[in-house]
mmCIF file of C-alpha atoms in Angstrom:
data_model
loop_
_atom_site.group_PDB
_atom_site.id
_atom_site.type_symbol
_atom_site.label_atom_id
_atom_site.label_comp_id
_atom_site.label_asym_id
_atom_site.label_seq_id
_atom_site.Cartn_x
_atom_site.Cartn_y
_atom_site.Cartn_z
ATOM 1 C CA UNK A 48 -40.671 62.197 -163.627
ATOM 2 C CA UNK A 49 -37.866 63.933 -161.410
ATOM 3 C CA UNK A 50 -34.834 62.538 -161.631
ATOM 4 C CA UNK A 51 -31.728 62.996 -160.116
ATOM 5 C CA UNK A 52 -28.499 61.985 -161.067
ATOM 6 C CA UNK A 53 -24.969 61.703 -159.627
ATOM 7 C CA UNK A 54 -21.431 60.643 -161.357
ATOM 8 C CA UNK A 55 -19.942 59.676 -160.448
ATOM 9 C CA UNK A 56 -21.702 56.342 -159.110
ATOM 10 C CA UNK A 57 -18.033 55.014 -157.580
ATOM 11 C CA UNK A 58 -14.489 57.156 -156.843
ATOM 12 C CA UNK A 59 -11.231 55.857 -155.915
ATOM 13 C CA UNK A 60 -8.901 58.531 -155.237
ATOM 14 C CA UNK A 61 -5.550 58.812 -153.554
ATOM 15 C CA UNK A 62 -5.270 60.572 -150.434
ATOM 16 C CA UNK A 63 -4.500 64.333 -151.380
ATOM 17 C CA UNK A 64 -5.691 64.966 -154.267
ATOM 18 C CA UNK A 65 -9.265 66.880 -155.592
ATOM 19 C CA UNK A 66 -12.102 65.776 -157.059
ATOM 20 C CA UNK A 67 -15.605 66.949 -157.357
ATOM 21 C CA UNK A 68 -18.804 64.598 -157.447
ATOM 22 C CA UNK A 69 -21.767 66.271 -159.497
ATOM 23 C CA UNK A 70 -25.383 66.177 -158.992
ATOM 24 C CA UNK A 71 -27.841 67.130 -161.566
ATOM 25 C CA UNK A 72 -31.710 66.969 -161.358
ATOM 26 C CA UNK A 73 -34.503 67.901 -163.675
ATOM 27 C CA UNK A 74 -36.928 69.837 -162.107
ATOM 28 C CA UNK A 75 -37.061 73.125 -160.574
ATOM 29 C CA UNK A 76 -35.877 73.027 -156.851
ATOM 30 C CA UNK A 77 -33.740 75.713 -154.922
ATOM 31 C CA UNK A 78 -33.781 73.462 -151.585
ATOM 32 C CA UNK A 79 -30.498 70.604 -152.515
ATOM 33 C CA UNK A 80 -28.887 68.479 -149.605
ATOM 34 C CA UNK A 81 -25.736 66.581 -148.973
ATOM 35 C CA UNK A 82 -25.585 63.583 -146.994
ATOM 36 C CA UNK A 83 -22.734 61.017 -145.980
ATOM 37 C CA UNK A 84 -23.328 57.407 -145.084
ATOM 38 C CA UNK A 85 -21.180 55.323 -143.625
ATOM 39 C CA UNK A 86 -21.510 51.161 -144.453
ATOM 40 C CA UNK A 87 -24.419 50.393 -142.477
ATOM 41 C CA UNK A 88 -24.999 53.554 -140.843
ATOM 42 C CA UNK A 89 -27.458 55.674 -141.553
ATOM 43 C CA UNK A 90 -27.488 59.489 -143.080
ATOM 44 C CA UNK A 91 -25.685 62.673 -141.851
ATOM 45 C CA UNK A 92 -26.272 65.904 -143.188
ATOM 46 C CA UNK A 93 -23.365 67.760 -144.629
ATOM 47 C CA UNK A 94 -24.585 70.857 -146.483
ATOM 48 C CA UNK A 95 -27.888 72.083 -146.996
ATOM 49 C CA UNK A 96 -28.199 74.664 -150.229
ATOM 50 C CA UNK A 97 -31.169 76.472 -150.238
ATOM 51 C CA UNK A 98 -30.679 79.129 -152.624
ATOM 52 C CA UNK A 99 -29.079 79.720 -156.518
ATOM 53 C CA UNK A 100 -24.930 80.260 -155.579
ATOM 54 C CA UNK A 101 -24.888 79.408 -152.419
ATOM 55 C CA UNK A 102 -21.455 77.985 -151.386
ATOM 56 C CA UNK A 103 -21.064 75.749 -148.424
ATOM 57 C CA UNK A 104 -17.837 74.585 -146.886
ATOM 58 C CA UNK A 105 -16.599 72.599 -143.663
ATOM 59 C CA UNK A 106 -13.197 71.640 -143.551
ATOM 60 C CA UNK A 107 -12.522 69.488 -146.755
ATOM 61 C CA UNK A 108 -15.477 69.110 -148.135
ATOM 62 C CA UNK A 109 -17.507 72.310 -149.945
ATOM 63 C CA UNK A 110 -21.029 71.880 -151.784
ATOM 64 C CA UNK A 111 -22.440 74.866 -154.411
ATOM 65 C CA UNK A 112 -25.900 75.252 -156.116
ATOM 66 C CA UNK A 113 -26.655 76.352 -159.143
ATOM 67 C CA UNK A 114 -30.471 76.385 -159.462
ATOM 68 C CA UNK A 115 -30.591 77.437 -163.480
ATOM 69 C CA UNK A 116 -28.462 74.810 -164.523
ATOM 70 C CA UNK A 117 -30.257 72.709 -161.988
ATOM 71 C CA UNK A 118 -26.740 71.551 -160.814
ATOM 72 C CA UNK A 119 -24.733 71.264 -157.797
ATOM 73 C CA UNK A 120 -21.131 70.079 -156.925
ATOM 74 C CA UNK A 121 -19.516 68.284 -153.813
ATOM 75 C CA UNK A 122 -15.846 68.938 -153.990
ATOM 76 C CA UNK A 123 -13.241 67.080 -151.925
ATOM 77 C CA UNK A 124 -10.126 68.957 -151.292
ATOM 78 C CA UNK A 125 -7.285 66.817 -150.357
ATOM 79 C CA UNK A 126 -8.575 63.954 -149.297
ATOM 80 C CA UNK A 127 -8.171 61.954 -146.242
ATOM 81 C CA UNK A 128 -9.321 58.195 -145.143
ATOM 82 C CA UNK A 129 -11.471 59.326 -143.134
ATOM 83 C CA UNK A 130 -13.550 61.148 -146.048
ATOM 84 C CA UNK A 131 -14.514 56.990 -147.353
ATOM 85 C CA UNK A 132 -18.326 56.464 -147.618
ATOM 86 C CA UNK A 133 -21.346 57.205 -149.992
ATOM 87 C CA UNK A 134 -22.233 60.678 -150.981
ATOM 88 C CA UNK A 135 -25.961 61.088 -151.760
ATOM 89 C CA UNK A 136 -27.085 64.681 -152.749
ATOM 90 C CA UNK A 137 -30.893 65.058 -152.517
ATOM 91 C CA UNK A 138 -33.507 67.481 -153.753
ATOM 92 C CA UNK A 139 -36.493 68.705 -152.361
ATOM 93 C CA UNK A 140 -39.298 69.475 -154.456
ATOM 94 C CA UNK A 141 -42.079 72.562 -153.431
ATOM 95 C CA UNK A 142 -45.199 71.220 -152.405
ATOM 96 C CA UNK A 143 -44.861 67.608 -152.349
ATOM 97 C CA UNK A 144 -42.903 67.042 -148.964
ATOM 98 C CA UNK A 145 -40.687 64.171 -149.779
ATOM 99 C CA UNK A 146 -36.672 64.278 -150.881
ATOM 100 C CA UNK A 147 -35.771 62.286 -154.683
ATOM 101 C CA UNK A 148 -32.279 61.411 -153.904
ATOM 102 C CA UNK A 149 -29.857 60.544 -156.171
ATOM 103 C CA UNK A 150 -28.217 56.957 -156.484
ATOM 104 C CA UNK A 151 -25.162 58.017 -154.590
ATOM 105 C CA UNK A 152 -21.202 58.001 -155.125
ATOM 106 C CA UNK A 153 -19.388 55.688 -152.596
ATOM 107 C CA UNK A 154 -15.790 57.229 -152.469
ATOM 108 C CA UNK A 155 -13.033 55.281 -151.576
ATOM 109 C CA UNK A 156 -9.651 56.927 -150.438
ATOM 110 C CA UNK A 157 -6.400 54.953 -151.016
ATOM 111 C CA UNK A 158 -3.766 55.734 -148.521
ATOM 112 C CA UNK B 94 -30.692 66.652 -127.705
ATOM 113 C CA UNK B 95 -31.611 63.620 -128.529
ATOM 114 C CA UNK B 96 -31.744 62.848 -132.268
ATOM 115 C CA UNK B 97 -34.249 60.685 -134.240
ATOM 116 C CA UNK B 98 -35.079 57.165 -132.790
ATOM 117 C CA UNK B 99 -35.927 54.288 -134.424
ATOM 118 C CA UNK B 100 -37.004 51.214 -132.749
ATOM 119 C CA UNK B 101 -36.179 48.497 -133.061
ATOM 120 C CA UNK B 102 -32.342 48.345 -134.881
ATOM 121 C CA UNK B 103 -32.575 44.999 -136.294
ATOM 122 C CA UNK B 104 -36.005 42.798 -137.530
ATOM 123 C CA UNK B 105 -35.947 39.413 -139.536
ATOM 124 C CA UNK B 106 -39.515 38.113 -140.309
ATOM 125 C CA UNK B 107 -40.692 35.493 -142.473
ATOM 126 C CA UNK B 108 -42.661 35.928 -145.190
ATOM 127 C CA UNK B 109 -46.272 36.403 -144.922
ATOM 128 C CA UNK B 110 -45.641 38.296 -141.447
ATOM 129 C CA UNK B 111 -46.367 41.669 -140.759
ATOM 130 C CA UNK B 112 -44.119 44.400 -138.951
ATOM 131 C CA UNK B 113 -44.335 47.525 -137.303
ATOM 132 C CA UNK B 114 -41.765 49.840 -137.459
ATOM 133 C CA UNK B 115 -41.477 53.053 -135.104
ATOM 134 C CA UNK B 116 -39.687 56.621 -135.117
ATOM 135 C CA UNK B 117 -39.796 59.115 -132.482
ATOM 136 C CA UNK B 118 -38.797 62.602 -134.114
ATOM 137 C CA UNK B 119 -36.790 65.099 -132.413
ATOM 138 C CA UNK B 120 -38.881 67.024 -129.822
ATOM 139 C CA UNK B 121 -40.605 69.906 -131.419
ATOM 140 C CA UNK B 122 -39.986 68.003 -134.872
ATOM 141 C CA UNK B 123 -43.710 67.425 -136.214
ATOM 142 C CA UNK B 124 -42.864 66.472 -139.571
ATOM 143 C CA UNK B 125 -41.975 62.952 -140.217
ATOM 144 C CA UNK B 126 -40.860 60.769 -143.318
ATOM 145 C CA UNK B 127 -39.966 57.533 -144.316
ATOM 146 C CA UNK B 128 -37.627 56.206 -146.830
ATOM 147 C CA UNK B 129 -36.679 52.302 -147.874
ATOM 148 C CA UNK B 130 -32.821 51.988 -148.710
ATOM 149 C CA UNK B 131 -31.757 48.731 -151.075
ATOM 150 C CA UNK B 132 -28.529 48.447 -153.119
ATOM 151 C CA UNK B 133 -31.337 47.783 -156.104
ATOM 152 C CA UNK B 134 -33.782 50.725 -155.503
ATOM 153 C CA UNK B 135 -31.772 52.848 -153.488
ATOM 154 C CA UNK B 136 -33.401 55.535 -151.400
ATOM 155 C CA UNK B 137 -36.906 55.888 -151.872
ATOM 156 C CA UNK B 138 -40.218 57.858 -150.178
ATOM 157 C CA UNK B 139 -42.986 56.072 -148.227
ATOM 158 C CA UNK B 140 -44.809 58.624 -146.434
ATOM 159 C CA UNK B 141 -44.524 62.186 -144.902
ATOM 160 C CA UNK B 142 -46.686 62.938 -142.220
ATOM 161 C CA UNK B 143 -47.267 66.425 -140.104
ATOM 162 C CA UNK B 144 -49.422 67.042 -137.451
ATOM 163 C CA UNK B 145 -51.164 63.734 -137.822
ATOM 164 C CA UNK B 146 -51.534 64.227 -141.449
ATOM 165 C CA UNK B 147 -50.082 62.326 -144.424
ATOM 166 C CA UNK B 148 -49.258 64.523 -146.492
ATOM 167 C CA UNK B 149 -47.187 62.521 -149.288
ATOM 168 C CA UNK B 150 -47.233 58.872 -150.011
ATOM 169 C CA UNK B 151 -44.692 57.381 -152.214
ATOM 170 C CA UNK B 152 -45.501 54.583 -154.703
ATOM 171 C CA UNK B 153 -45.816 51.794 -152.531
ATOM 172 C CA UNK B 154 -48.429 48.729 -152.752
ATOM 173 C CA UNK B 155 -50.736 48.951 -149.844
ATOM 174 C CA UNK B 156 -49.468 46.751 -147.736
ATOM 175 C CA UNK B 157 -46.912 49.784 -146.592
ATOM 176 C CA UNK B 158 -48.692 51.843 -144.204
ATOM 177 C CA UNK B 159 -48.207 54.272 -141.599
ATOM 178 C CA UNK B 160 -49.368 57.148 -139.071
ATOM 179 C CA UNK B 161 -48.293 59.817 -137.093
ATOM 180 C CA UNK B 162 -49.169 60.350 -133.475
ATOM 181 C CA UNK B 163 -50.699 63.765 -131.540
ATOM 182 C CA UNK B 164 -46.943 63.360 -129.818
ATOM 183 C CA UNK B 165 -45.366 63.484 -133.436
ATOM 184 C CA UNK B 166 -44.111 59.849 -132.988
ATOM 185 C CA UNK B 167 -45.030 57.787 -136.158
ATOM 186 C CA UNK B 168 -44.931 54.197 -137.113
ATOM 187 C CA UNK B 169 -45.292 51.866 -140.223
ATOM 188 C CA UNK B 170 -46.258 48.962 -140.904
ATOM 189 C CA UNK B 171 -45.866 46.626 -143.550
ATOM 190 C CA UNK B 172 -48.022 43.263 -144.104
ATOM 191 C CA UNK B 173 -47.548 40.539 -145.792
ATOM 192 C CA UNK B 174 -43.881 41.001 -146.062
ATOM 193 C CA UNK B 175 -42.109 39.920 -149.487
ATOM 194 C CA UNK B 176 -38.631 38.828 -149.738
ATOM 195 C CA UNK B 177 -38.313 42.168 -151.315
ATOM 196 C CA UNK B 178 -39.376 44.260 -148.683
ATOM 197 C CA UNK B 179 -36.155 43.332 -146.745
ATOM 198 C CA UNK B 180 -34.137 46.732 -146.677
ATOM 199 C CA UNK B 181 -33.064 49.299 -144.342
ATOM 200 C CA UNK B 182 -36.376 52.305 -143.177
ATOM 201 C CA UNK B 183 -35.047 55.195 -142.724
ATOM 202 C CA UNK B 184 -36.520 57.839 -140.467
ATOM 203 C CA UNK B 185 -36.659 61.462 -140.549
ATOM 204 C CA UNK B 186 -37.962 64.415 -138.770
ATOM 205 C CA UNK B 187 -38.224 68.382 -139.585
ATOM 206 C CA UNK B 188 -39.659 71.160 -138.175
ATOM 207 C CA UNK B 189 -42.404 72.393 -139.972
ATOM 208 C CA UNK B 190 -40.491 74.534 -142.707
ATOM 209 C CA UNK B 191 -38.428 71.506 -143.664
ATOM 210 C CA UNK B 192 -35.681 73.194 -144.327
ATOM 211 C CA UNK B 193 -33.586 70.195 -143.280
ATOM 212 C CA UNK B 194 -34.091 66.616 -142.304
ATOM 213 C CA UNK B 195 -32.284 65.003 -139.831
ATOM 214 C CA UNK B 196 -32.114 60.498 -140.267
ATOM 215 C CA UNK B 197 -32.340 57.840 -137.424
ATOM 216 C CA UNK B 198 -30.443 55.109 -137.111
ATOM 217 C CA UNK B 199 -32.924 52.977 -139.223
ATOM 218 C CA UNK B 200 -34.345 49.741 -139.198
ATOM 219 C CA UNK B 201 -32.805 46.837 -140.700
ATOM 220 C CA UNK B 202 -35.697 44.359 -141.641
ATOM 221 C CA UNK B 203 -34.413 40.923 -143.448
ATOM 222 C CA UNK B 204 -37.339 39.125 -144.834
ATOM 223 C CA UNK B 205 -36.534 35.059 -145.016
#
C-alpha cells in the first residue's frame, strides 16, 4: 500500500530562521504537490513537481523532487507569521487518478 | 475565473439522513475528485470522475456515492450518515492531463 509520509507532523519555529519539512513516499511517482491550508480553509496549491530535480521557488518557500529517492523537501527560508498553517505534500500515482496525501505538518511561527 | 464551487458551505444532519453534496469544476475542467478531511483520517479519496465516468473509487462503504454531469458538475451523496461521516469534502477539478488540481472551498457536514 502507498504511503506517504511527512515529519515533521508539527513545527514551531521563530520568525527568521530555516527549516525544511520532508516528504517521502513509497511508490514510484514523478507527479508530487504542495499544498497550504489555512484552519478551516480549504487547499491552495504551492508547487507542483513533475519531474526528478525539479526545483520550485516563490518567495520564501521552495519545494525539490527527487524521484529515485522517492523524496521531496519544502524549505522555509526565513520565516514570517504569515507562513502559519498545515503543509500537506501529495503524490499522484500513474493510472489510478486519485492524490495519497501525506498527514501534513502544521507550522507555527513565533514572533 | 471562477474557481471550484462547492455548495453548500456548511451541513449538519442527523443520523440516519442522507446528503447531497455538489461541486461545479472550473469551466473546461472535466475531471473531478473528491476527498473527506478528519483530524483522525486525514485526507482521503472518494471518487474521480471524467467525462461522466468514474474512474477511481476510494475505499468507502457504499453508502458514499457520486456522479458527474455532461456539464462536468458532480455531486455525492452519502446515506445513512454515521457520526463518523461528519468531516470536511473537499472538491477538485483538472483538466484532463491532471497535471494539477485546484480545491473548493469544501463542505463542512457535522453529523449529530
Amino acid at each position: 500500500e502507498l504511503k506517504v509520509e511527512q515529519n515533521p507532523l508539527f513545527l514551531s519555529m521563530q520568525e527568521e530562521k530555516n527549516y525544511t519539512i520532508y516528504c517521502n513516499y513509497s511508490t514510484t511517482s514523478d507527479r508530487l504537490y504542495w499544498y497550504r491550508q489555512d484552519p478551516g480553509k480549504s487547499l491552495e496549491s504551492l508547487f507542483v513537481l513533475l519531474s526528478n530535480g525539479a526545483v520550485k521557488q516563490e518567495g520564501r518557500l521552495m519545494a525539490s523532487l527527487d524521484t529515485k529517492a522517492r523524496l521531496s523537501t519544502l524549505h522555509i527560508t526565513a520565516a514570517v507569521h504569515d507562513l502559519s498553517a498545515t503543509y500537506f505534500c501529495a503524490v499522484d500515482i500513474p493510472g489510478t487518478y486519485k492524490y495519497i496525501f501525506g498527514t501534513g505538518t502544521r507550522l507555527k511561527v513565533l514572533a | 475565473k471562477a474557481g471550484v464551487t462547492q455548495t453548500p458551505r456548511y451541513l449538519i444532519k442527523t443520523r440516519g439522513q442522507q446528503v447531497t453534496l455538489s461541486c461545479s469544476p472550473i469551466s473546461g475542467h472535466r475531471s473531478v475528485s473528491w476527498y473527506q478531511q478528519t483530524p483522525g483520517q486525514g485526507l482521503q479519496f472518494l471518487f474521480e470522475y471524467f467525462s461522466e465516468t468514474q474512474r477511481n473509487k476510494g475505499n468507502f462503504p457504499g453508502r458514499f456515492s457520486g456522479r458527474q454531469f455532461s456539464n462536468s458538475r458532480s455531486e455525492m451523496n452519502v446515506s445513512t450518515l454515521e457520526l463518523g461521516d461528519s468531516a470536511l469534502y473537499l472538491c477538485a477539478s483538472s483538466l484532463a492531463d491532471r497535471l494539477e488540481a485546484f480545491f473548493g472551498q469544501g463542505t463542512r457536514l457535522t453529523v449529530v
